[in-house]
CSV table of C-alpha atoms in Angstrom, one decimal:
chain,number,residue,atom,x,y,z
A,288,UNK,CA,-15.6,-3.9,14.2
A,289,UNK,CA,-12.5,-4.7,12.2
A,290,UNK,CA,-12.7,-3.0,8.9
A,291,UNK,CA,-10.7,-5.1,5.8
A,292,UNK,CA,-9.9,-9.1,7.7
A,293,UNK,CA,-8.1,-11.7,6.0
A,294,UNK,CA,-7.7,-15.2,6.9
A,295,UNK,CA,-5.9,-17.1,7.9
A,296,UNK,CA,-2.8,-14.9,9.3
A,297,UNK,CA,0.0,-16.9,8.8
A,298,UNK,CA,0.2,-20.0,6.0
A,299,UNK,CA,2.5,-22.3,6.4
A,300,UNK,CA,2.5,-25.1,3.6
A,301,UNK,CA,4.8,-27.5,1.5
A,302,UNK,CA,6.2,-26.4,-2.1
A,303,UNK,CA,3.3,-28.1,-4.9
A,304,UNK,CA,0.0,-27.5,-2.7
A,305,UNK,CA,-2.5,-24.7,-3.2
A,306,UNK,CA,-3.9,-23.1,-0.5
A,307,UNK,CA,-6.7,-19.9,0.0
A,308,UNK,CA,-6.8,-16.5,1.4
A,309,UNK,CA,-10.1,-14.8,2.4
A,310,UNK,CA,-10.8,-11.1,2.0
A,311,UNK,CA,-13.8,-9.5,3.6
A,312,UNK,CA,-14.7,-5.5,4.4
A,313,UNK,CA,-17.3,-3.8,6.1
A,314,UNK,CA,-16.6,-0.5,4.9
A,315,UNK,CA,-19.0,-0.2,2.1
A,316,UNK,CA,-16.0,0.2,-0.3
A,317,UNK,CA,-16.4,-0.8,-4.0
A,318,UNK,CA,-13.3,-1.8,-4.7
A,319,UNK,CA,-10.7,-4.7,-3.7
A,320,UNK,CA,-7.7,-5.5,-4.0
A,321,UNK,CA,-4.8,-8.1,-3.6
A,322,UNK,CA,-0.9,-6.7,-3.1
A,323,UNK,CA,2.0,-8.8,-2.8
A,324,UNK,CA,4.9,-7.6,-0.5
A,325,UNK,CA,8.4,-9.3,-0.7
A,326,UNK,CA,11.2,-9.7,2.2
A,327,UNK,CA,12.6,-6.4,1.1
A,328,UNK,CA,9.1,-5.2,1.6
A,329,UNK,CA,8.4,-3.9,-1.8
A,330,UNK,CA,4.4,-3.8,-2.2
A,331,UNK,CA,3.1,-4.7,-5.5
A,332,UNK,CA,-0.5,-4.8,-6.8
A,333,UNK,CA,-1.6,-8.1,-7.9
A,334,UNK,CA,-5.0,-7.5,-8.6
A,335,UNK,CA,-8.1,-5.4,-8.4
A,336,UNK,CA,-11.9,-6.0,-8.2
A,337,UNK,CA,-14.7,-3.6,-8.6
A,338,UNK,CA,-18.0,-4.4,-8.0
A,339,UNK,CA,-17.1,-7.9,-8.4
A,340,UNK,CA,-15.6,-7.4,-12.1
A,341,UNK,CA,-11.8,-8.1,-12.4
A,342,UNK,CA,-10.1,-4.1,-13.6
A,343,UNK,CA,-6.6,-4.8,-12.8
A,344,UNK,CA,-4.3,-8.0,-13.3
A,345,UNK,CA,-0.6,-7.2,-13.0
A,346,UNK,CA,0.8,-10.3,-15.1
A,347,UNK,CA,0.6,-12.2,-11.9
A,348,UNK,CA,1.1,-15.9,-12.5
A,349,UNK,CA,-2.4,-18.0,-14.0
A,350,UNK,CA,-1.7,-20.1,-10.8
A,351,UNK,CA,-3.4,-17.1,-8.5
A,352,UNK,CA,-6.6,-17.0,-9.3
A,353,UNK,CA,-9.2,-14.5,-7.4
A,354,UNK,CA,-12.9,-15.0,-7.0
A,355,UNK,CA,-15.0,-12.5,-5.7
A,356,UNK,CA,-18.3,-13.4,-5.1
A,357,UNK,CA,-19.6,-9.8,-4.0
A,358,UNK,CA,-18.1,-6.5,-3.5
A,359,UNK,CA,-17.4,-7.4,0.2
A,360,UNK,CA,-15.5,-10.0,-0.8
A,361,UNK,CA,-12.5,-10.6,-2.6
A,362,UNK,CA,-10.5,-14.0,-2.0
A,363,UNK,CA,-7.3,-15.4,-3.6
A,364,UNK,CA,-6.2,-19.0,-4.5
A,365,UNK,CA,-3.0,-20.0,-5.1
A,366,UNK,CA,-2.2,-23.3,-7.1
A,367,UNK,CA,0.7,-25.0,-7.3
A,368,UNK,CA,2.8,-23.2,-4.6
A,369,UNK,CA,6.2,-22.1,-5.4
A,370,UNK,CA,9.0,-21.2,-2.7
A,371,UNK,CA,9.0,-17.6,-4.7
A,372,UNK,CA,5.4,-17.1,-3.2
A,373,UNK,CA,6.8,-16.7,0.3
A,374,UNK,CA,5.5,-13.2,1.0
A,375,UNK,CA,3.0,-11.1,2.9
A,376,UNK,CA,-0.1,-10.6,0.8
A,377,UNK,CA,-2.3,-8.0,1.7
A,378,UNK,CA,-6.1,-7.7,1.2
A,379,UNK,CA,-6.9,-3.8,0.6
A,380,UNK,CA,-10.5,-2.1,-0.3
A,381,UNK,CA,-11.1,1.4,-0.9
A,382,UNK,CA,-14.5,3.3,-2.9
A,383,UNK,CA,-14.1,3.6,-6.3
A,384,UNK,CA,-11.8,6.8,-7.4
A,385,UNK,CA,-8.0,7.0,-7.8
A,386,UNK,CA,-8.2,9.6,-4.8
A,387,UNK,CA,-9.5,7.4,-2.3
A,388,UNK,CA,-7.2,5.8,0.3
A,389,UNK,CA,-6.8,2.3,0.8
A,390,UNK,CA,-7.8,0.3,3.6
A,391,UNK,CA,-5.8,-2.8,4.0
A,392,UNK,CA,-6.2,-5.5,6.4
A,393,UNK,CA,-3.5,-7.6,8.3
A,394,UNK,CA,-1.5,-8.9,6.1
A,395,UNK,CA,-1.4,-13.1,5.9
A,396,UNK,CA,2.6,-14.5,5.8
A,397,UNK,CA,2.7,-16.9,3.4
A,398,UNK,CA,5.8,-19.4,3.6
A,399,UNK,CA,6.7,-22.3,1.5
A,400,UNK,CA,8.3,-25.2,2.9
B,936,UNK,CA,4.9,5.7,-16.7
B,937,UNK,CA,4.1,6.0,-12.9
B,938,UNK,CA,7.0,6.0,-10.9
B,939,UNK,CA,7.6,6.5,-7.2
B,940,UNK,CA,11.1,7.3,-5.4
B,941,UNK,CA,12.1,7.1,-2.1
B,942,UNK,CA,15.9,6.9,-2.2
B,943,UNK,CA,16.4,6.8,1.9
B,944,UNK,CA,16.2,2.9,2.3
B,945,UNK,CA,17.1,3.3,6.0
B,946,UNK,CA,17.3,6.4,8.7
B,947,UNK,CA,17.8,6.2,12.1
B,948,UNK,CA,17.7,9.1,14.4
B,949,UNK,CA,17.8,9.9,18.2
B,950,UNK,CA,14.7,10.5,19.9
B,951,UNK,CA,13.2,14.1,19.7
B,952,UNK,CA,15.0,14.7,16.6
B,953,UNK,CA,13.4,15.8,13.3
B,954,UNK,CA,13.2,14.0,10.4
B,955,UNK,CA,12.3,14.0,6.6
B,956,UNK,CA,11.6,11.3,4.7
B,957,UNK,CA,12.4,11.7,0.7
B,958,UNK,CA,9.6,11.2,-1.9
B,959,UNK,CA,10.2,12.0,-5.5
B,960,UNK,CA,7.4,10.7,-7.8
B,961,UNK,CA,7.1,10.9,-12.0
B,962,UNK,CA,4.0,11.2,-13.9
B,963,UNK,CA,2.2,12.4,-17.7
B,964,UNK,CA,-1.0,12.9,-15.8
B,965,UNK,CA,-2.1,16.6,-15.2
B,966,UNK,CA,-4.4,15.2,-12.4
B,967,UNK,CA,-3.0,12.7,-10.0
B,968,UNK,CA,-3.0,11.9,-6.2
B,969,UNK,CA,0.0,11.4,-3.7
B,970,UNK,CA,-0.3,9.5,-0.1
B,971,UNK,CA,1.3,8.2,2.8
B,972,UNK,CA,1.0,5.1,4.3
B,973,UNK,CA,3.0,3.8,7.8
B,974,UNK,CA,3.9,0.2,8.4
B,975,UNK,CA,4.6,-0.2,12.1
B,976,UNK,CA,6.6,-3.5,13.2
B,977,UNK,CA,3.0,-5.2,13.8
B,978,UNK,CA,3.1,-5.2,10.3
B,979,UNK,CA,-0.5,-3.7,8.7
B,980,UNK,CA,-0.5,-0.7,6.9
B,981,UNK,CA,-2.0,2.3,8.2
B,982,UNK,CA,-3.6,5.1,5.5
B,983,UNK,CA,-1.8,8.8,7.1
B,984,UNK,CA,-2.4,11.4,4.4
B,985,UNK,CA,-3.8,12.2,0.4
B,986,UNK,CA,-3.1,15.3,-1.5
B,987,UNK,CA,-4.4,16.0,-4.9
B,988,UNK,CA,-2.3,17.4,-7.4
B,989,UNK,CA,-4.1,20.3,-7.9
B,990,UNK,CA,-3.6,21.9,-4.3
B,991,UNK,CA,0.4,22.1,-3.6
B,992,UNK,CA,-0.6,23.8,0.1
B,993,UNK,CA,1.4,22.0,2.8
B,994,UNK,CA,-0.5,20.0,5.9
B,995,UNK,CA,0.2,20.1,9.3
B,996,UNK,CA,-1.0,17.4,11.7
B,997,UNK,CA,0.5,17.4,15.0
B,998,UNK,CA,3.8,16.6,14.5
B,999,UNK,CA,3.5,15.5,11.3
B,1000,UNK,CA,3.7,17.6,8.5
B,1001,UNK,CA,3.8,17.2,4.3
B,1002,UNK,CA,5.4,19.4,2.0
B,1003,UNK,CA,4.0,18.8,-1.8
B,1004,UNK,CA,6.2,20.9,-4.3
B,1005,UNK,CA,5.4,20.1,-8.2
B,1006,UNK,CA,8.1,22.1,-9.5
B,1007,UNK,CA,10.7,19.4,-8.0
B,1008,UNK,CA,7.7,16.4,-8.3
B,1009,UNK,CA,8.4,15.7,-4.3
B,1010,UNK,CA,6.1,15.1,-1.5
B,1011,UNK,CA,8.0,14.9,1.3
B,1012,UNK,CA,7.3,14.3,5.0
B,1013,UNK,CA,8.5,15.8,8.3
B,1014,UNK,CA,8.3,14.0,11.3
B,1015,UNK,CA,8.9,16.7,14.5
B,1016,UNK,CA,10.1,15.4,17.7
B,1017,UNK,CA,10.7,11.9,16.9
B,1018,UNK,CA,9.2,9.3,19.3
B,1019,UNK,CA,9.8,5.7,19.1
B,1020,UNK,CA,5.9,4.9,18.2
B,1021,UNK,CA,7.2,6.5,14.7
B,1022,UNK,CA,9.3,3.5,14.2
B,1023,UNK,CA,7.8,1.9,11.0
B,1024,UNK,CA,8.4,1.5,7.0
B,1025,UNK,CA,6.8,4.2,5.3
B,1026,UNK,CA,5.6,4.8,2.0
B,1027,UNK,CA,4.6,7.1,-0.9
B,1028,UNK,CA,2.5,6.1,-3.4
B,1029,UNK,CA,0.8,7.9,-6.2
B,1030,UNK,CA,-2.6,7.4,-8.4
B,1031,UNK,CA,-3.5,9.2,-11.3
B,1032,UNK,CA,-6.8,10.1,-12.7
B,1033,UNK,CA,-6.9,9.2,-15.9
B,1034,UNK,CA,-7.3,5.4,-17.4
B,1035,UNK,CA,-5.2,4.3,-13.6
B,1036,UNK,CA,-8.1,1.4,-12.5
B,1037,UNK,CA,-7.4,3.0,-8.9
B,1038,UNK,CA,-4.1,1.5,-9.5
B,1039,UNK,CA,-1.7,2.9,-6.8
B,1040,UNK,CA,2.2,2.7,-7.4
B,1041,UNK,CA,3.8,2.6,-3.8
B,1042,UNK,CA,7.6,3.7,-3.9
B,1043,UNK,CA,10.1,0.9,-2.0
B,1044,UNK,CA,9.5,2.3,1.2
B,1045,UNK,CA,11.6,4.2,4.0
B,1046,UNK,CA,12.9,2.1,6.9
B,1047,UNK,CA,12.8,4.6,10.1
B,1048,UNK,CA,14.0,3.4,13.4
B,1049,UNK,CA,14.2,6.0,16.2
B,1050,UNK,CA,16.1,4.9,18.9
B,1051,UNK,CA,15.8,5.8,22.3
């Protein structure tokens, strides 16, 4: 019954390759989104989906690219991996409204070798 | 702009203590919505509390408890009786209403370790 799940939870990988994070929620909620969070734990939205159209990119790098292929959905592909992508990215979906909370899932740790 | 400040990076305290974590946030928006989230060592990041902008009356939940003062643009929150199961980052973050996307601003988070 887990509500927002990401995969996979760690990612281990060499500098150069491009790897994938999945996204999926079973809360109903309109809305996804993708959030880095550094090693000083700052969070920072990346991007934001709703209803499968793209409403929020933060100048995030062309080399992240998210697909969404429906609103329960939302995964991100990184090309190209840089050593300043070591983070935790976090997979978050909420309904539609800036008053509704945010459900995030896990986290997945990103590390570049 | 949006802004969120939380200017404790770090607090420890004894068990059984109290405790209040700092949030000071900015906005142009007349309509706009504060929150809480916990990050526990396992390391997801658990929803604890919304308040619209528009209703400054404080919450009470257990031993938690959120006072929301727009005069001084602060949201701050009381932990009574520390245990050590309140050990966690926490943050503030703020959306407003108008044009935001759902876009939430989460402040740099307050480090709480409450030792035994």
């Amino acid at each position: 019954d887990t509500a927002v799940s990401q995969t996979p939870k760690y990612l281990v990988t060499q500098m150069g390759n491009d790897k994938s994070i999945k996204c999926e929620q079973n809360l109903g909620h309109d809305t996804m989104y993708w959030y880095k969070q550094d090693s000083k734990k700052f969070l920072k939205i990346m991007f934001s989906y709703n209803n499968k159209e793209l409403i929020i990119n933060e100048t995030v790098p062309n080399r992240f690219s998210p697909k969404s292929p429906d609103k329960a959905h939302l995964n991100l592909h990184i090309n190209s991996l840089e050593l300043g992508d070591s983070a935790v990215y976090f997979c978050a979906s909420s309904h539609t409204g800036a008053n509704q909370p945010q459900h995030f899932g896990d986290g997945t740790r990103l590390s570049i070798l | 702009a949006q802004k969120v400040t939380q200017a404790q990076t770090e607090i420890s305290v004894v068990e059984k203590e109290d405790v209040t974590l700092d949030c000071v946030y900015e906005t142009r928006d007349t309509t706009y919505y504060l929150f809480w989230y916990k990050q526990p060592p396992s390391g997801e990041l658990v929803f604890l509390i919304r308040r619209n902008s528009f209703d400054e009356q404080n919450e009470i939940s257990g031993r938690y408890s959120w006072n929301f003062q727009k005069s001084t643009s602060s949201f701050n929150f009381t932990i009574t009786a520390s245990q050590v199961v309140d050990s966690a980052v926490y943050f503030c973050a703020l959306s407003e209403d108008e044009t935001s996307y759902d876009k939430v601003i989460f402040g740099p988070g307050t480090s709480l370790s409450v030792i035994p």
